[in-house]
PDB file of N, CA and C in Angstrom:
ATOM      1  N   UNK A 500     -28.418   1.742  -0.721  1.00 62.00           N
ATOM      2  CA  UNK A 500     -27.371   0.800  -1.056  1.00 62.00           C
ATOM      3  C   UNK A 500     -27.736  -0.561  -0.459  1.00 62.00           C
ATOM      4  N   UNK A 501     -27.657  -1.609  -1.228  1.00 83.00           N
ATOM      5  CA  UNK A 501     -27.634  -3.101  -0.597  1.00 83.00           C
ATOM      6  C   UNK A 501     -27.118  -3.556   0.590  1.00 83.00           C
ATOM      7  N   UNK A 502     -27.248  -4.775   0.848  1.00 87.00           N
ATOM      8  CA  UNK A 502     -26.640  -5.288   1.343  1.00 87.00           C
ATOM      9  C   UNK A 502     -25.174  -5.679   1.024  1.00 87.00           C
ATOM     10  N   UNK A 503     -25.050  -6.483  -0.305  1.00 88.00           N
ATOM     11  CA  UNK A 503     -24.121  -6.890  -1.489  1.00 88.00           C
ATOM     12  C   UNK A 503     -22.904  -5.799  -1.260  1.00 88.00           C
ATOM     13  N   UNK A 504     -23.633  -4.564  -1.489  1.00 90.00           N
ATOM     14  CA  UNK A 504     -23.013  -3.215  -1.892  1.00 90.00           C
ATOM     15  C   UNK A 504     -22.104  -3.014  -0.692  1.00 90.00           C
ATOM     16  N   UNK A 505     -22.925  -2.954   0.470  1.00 91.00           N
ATOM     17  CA  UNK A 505     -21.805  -2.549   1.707  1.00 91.00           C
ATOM     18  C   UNK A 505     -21.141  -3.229   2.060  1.00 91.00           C
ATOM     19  N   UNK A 506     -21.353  -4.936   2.398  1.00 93.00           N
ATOM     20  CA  UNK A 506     -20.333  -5.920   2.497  1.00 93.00           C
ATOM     21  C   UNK A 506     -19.226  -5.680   1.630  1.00 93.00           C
ATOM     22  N   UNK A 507     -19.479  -5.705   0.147  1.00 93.00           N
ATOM     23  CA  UNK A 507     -18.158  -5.570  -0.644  1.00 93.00           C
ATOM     24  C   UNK A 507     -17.155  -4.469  -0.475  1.00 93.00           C
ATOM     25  N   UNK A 508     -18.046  -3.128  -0.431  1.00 94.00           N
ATOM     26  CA  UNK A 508     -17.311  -2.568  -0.107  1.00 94.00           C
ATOM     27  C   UNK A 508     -16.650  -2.192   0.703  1.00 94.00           C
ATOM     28  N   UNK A 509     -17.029  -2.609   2.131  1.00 95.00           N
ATOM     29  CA  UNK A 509     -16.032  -2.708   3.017  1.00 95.00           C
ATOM     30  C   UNK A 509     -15.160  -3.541   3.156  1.00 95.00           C
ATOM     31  N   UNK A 510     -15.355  -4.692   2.458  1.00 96.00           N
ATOM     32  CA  UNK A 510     -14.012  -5.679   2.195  1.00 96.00           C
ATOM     33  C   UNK A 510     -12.673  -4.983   1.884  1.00 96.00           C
ATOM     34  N   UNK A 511     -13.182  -4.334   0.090  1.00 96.00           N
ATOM     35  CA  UNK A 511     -12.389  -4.136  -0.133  1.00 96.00           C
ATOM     36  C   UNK A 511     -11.610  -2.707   0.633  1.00 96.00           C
ATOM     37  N   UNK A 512     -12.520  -2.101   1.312  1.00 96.00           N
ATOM     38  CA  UNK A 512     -11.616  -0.755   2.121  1.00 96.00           C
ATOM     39  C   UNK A 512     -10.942  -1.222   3.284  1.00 96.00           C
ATOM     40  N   UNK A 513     -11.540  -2.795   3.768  1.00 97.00           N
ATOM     41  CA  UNK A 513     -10.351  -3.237   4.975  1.00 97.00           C
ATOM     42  C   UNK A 513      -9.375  -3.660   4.014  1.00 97.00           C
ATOM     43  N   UNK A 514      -9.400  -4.096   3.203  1.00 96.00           N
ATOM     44  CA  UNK A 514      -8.457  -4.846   2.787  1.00 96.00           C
ATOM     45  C   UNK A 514      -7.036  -3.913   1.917  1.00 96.00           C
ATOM     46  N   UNK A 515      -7.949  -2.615   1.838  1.00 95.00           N
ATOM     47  CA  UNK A 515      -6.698  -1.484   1.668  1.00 95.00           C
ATOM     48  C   UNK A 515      -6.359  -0.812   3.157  1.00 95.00           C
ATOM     49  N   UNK A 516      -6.992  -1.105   3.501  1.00 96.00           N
ATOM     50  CA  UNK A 516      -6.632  -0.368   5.015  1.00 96.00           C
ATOM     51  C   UNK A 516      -5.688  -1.564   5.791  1.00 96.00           C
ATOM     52  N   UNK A 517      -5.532  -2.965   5.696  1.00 96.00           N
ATOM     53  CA  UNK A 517      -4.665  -3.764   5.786  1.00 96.00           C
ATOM     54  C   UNK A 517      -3.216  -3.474   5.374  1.00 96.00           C
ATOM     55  N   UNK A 518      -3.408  -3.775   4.154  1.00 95.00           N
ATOM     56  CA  UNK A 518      -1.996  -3.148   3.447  1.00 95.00           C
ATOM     57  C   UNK A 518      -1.609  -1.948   3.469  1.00 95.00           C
ATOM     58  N   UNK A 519      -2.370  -0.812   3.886  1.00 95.00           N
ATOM     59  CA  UNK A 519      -2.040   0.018   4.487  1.00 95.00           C
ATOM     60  C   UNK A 519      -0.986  -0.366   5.616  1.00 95.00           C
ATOM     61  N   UNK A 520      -1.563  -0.584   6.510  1.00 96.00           N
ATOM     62  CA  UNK A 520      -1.013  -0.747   8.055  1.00 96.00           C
ATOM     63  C   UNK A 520       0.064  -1.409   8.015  1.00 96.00           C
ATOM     64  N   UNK A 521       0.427  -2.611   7.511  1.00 96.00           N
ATOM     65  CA  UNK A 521       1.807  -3.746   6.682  1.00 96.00           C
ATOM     66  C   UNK A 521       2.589  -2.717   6.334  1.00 96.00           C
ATOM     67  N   UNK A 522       2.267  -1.632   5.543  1.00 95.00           N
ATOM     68  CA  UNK A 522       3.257  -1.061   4.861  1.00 95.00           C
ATOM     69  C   UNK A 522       4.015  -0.036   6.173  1.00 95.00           C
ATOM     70  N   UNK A 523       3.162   0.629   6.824  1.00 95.00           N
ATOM     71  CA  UNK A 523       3.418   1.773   7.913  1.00 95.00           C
ATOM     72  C   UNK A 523       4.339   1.048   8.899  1.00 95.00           C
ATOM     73  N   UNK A 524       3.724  -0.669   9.171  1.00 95.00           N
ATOM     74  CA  UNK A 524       4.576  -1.345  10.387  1.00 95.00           C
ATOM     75  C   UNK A 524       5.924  -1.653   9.750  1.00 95.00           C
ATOM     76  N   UNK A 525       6.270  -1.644   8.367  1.00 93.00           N
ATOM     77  CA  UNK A 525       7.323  -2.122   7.792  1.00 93.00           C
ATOM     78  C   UNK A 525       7.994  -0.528   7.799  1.00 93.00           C
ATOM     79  N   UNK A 526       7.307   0.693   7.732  1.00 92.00           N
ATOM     80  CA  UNK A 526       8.465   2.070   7.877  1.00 92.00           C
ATOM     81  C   UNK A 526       9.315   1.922   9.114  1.00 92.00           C
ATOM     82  N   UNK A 527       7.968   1.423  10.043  1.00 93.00           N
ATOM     83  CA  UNK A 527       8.525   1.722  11.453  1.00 93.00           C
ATOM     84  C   UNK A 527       9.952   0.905  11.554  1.00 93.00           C
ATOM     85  N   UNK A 528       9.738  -0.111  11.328  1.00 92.00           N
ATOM     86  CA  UNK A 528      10.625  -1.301  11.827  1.00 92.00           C
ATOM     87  C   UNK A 528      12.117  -0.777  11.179  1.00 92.00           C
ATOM     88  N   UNK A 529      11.708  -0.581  10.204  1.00 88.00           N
ATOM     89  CA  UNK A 529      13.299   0.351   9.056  1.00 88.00           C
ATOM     90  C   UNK A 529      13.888   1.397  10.459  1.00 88.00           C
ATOM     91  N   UNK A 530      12.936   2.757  10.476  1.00 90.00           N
ATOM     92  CA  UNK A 530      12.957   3.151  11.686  1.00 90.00           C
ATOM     93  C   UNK A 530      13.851   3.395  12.682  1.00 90.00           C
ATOM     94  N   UNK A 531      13.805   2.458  13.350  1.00 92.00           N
ATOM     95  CA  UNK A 531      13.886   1.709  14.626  1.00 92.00           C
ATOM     96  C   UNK A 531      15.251   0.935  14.055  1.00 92.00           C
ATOM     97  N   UNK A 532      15.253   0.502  13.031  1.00 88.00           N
ATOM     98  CA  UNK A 532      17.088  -0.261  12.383  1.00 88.00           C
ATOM     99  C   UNK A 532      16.680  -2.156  13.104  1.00 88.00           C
ATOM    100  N   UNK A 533      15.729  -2.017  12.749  1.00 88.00           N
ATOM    101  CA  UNK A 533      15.403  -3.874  13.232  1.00 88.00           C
ATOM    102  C   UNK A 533      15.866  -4.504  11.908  1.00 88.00           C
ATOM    103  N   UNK A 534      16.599  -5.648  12.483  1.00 89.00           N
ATOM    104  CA  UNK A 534      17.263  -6.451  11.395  1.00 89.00           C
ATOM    105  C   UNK A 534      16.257  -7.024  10.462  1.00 89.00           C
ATOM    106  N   UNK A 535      17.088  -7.268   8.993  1.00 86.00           N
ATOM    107  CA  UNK A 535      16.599  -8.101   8.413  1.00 86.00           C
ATOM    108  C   UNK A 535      16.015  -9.965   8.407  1.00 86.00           C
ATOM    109  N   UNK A 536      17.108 -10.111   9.463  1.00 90.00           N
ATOM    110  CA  UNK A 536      17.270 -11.354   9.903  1.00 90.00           C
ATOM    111  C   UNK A 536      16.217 -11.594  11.218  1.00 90.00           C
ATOM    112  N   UNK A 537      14.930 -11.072  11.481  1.00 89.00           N
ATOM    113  CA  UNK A 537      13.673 -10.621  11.919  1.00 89.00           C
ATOM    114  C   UNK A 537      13.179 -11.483  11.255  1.00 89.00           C
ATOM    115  N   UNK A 538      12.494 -12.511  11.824  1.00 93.00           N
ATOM    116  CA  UNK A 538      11.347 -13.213  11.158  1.00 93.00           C
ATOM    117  C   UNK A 538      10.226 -12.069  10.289  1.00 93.00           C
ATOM    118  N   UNK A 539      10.086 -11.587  11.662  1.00 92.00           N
ATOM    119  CA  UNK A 539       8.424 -10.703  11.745  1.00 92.00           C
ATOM    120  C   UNK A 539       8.880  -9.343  10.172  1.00 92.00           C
ATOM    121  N   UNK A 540      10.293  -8.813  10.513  1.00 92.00           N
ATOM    122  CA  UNK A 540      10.868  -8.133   9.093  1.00 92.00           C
ATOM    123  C   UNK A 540      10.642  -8.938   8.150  1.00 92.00           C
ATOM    124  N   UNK A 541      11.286 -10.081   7.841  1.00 93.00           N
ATOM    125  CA  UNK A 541      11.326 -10.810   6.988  1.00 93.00           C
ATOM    126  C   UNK A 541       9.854 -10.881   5.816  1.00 93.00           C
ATOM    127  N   UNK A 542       8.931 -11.451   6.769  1.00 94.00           N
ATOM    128  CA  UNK A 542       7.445 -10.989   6.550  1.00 94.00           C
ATOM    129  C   UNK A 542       7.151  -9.818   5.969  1.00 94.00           C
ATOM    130  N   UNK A 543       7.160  -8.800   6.746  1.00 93.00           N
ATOM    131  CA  UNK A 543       6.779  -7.616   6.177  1.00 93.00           C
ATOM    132  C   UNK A 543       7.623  -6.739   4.904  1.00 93.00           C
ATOM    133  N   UNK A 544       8.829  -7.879   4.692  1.00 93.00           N
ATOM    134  CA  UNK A 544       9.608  -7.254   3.960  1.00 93.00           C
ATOM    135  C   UNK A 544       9.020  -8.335   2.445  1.00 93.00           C
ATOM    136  N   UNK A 545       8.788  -9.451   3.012  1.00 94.00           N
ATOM    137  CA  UNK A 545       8.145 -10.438   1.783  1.00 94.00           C
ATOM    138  C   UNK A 545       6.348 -10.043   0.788  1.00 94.00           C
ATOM    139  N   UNK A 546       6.032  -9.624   1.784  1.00 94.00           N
ATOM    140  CA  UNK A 546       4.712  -8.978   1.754  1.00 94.00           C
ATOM    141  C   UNK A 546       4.276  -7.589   0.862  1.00 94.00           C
ATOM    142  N   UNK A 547       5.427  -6.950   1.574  1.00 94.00           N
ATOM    143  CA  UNK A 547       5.547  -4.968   1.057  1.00 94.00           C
ATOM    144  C   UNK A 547       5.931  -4.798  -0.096  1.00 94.00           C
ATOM    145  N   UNK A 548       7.108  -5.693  -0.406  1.00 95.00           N
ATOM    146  CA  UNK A 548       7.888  -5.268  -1.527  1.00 95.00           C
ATOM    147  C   UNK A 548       7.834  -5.643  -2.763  1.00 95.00           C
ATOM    148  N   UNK A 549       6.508  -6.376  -3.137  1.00 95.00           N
ATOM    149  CA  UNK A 549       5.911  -6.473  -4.420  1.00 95.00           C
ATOM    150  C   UNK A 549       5.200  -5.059  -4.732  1.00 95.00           C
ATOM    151  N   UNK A 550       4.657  -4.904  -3.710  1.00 94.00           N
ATOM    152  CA  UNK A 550       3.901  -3.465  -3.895  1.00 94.00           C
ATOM    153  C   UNK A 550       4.695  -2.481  -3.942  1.00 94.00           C
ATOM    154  N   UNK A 551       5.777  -1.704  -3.335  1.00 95.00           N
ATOM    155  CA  UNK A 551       6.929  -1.052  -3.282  1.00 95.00           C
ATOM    156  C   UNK A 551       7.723  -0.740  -4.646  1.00 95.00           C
ATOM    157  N   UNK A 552       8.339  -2.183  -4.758  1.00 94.00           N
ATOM    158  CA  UNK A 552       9.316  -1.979  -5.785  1.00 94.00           C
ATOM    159  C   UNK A 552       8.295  -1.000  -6.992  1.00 94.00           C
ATOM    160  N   UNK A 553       7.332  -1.440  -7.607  1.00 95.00           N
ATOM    161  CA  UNK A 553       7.168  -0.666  -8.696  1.00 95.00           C
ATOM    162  C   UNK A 553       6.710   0.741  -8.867  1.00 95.00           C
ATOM    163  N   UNK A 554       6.427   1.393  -7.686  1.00 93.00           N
ATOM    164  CA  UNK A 554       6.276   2.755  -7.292  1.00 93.00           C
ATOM    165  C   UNK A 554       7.700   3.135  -6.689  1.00 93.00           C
ATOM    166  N   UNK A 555       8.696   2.088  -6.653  1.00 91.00           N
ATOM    167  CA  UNK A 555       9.740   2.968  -6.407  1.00 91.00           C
ATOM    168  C   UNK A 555      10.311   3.044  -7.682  1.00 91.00           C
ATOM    169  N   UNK A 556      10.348   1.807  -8.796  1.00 91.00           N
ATOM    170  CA  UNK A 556      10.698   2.275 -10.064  1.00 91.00           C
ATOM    171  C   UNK A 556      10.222   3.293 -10.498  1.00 91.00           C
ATOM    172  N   UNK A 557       8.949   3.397 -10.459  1.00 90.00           N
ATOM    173  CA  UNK A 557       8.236   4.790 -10.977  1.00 90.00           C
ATOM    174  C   UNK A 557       8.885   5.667 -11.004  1.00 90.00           C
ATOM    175  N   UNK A 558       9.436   6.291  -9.447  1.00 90.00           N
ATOM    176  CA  UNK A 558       9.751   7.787  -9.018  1.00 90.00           C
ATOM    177  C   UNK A 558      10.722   7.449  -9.436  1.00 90.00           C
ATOM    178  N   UNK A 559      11.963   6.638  -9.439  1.00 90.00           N
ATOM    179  CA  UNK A 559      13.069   6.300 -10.054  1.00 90.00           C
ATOM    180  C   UNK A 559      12.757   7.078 -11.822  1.00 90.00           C
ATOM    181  N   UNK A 560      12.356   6.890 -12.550  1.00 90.00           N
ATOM    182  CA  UNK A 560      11.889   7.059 -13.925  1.00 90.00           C
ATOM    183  C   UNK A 560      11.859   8.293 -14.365  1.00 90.00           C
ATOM    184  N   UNK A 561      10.506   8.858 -12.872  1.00 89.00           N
ATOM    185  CA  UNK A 561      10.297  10.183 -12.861  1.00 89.00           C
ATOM    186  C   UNK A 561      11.851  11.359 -12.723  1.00 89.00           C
ATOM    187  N   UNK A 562      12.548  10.737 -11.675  1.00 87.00           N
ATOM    188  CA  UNK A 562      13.136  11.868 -11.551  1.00 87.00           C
ATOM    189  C   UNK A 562      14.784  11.380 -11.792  1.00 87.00           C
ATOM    190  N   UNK A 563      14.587  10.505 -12.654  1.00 85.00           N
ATOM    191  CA  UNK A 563      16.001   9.946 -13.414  1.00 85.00           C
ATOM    192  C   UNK A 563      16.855   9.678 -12.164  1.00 85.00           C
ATOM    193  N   UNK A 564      16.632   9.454 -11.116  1.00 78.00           N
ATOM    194  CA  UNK A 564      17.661   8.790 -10.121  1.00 78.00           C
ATOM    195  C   UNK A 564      17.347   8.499  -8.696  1.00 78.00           C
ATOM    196  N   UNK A 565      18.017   7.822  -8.286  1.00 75.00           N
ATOM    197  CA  UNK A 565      17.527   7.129  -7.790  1.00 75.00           C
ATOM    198  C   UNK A 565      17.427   7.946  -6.255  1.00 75.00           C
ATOM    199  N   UNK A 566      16.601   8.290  -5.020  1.00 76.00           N
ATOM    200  CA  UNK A 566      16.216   9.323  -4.169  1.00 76.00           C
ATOM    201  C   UNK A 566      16.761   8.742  -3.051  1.00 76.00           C
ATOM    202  N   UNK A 567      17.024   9.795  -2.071  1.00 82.00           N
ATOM    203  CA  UNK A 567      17.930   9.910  -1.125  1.00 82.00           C
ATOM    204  C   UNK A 567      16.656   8.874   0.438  1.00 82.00           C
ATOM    205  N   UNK A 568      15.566   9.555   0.029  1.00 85.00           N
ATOM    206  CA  UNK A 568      14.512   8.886   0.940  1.00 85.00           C
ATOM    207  C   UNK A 568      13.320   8.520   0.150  1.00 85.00           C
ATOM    208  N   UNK A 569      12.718   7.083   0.807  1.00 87.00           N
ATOM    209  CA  UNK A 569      11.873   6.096  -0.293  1.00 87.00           C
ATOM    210  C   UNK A 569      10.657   6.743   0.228  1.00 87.00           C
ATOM    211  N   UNK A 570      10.076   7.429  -0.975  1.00 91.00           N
ATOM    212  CA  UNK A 570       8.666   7.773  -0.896  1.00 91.00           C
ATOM    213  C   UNK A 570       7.468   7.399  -1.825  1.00 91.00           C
ATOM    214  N   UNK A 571       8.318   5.797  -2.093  1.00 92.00           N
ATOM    215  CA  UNK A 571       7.343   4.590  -2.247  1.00 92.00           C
ATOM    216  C   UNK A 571       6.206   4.532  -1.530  1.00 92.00           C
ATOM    217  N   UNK A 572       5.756   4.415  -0.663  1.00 94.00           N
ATOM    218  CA  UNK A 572       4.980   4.118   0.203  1.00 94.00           C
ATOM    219  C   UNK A 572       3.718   5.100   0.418  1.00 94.00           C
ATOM    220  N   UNK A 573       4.256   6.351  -0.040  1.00 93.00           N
ATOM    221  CA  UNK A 573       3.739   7.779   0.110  1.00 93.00           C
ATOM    222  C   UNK A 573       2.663   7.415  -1.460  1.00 93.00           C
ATOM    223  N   UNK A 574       3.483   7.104  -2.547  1.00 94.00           N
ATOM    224  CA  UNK A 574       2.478   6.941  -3.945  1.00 94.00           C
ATOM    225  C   UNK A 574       1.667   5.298  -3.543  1.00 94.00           C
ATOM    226  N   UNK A 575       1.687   4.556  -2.891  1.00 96.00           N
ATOM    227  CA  UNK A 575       1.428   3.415  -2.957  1.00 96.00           C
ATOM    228  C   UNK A 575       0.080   3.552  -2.161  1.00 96.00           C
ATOM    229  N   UNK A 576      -0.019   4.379  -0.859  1.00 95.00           N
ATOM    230  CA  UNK A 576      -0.935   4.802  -0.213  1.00 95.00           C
ATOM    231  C   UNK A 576      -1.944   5.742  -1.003  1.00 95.00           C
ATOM    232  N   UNK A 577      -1.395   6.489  -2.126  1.00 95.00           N
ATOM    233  CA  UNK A 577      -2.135   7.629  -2.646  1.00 95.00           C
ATOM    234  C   UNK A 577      -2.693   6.682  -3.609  1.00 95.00           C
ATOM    235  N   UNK A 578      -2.197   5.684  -4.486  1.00 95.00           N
ATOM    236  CA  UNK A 578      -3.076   4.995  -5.264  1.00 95.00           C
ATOM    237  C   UNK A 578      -3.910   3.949  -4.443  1.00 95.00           C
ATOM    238  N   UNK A 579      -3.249   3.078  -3.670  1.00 95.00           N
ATOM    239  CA  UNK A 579      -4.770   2.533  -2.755  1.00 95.00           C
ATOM    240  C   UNK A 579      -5.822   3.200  -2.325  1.00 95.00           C
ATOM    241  N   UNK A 580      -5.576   4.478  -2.237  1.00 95.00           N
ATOM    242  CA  UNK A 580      -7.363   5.179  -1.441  1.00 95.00           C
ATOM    243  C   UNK A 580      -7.620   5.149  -3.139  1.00 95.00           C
ATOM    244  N   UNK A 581      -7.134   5.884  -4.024  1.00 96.00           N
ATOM    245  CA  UNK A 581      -7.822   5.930  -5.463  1.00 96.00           C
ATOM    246  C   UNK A 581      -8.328   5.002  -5.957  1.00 96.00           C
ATOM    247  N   UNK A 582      -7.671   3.659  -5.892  1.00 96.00           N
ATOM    248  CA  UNK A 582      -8.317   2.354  -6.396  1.00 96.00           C
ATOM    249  C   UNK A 582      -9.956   1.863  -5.334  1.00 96.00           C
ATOM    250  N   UNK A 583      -9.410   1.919  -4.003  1.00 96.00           N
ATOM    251  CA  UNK A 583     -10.622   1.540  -3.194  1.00 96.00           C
ATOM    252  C   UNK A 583     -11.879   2.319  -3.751  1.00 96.00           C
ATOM    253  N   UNK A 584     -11.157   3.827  -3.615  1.00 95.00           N
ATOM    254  CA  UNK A 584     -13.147   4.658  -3.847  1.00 95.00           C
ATOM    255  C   UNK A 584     -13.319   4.342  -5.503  1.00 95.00           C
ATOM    256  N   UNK A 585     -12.517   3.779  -6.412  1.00 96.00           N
ATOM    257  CA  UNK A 585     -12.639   3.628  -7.605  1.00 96.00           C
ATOM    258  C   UNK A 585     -13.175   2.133  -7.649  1.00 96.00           C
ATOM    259  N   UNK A 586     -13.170   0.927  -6.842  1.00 95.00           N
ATOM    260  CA  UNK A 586     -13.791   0.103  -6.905  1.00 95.00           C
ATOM    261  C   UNK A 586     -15.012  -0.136  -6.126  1.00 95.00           C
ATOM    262  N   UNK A 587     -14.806   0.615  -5.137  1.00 94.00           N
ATOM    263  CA  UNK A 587     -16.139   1.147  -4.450  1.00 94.00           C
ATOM    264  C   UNK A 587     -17.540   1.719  -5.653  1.00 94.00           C
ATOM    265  N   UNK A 588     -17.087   2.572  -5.602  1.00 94.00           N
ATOM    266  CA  UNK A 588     -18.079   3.380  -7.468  1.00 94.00           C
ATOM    267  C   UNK A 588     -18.500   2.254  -7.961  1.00 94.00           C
ATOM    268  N   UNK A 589     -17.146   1.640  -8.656  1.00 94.00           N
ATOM    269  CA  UNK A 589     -18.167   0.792  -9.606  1.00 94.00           C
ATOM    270  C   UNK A 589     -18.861  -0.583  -9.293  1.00 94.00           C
ATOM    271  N   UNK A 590     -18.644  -0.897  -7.759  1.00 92.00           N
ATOM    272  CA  UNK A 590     -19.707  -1.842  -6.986  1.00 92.00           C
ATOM    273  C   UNK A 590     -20.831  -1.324  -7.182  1.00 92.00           C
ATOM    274  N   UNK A 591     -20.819   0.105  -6.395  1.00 89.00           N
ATOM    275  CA  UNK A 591     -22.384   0.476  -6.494  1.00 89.00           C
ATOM    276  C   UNK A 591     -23.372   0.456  -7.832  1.00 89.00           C
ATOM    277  N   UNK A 592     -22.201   0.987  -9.088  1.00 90.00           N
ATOM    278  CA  UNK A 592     -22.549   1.409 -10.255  1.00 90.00           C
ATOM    279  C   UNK A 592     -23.002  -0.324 -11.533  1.00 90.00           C
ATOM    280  N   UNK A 593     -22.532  -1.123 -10.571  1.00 88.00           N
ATOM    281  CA  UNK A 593     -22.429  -2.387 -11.128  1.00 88.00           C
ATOM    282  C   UNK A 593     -23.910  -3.080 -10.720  1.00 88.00           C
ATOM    283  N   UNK A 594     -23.651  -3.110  -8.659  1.00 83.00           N
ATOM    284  CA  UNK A 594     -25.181  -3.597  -8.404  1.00 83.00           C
ATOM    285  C   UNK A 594     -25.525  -2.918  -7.439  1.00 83.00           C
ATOM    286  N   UNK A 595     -26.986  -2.935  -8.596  1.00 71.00           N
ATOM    287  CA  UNK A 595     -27.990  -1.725  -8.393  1.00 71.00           C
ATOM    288  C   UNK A 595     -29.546  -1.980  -7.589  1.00 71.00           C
TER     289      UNK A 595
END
């Protein structure tokens, strides 16, 4: 593998492993019952919830109503590792 190859791809696996971590520090903080009125919430609530909302519509869809506990975060994590090793692949598969 390149050079090209491993730089990129570790970009992009920090950069899911980032939003990873945003998302986990934003469970905690729920958690814990830290206000909205939290700068540092505020943030993580500005940040998360583009990504969120539409995996919570999803399961919303899926199971015609709306769920007692958000396991948004749970599909959001399962498609970031899928996308990373899926853009990973086709780095390598791209340059050769």
């Amino acid at each position: 593998m390149s050079d090209l190859q491993n730089i990129l791809c570790i970009s992009v696996t920090m950069l899911g492993e980032v939003i990873e971590y945003v998302i986990m520090i934003r469970i905690l903080f729920s958690i814990f019952n830290v206000s909205y009125d939290n700068p540092i919430m505020r943030f993580l609530y500005t940040v998360t919830e583009p990504i969120l909302s539409p995996a919570r519509a999803l399961l919303e869809r899926i199971f015609r109503r709306p769920m007692m506990l958000d396991f948004s975060p749970v599909v959001v994590w399962l498609f970031l590792d899928v996308a990373v090793s899926l853009i990973c692949r086709l780095i390598r598969f791209i340059i050769m």
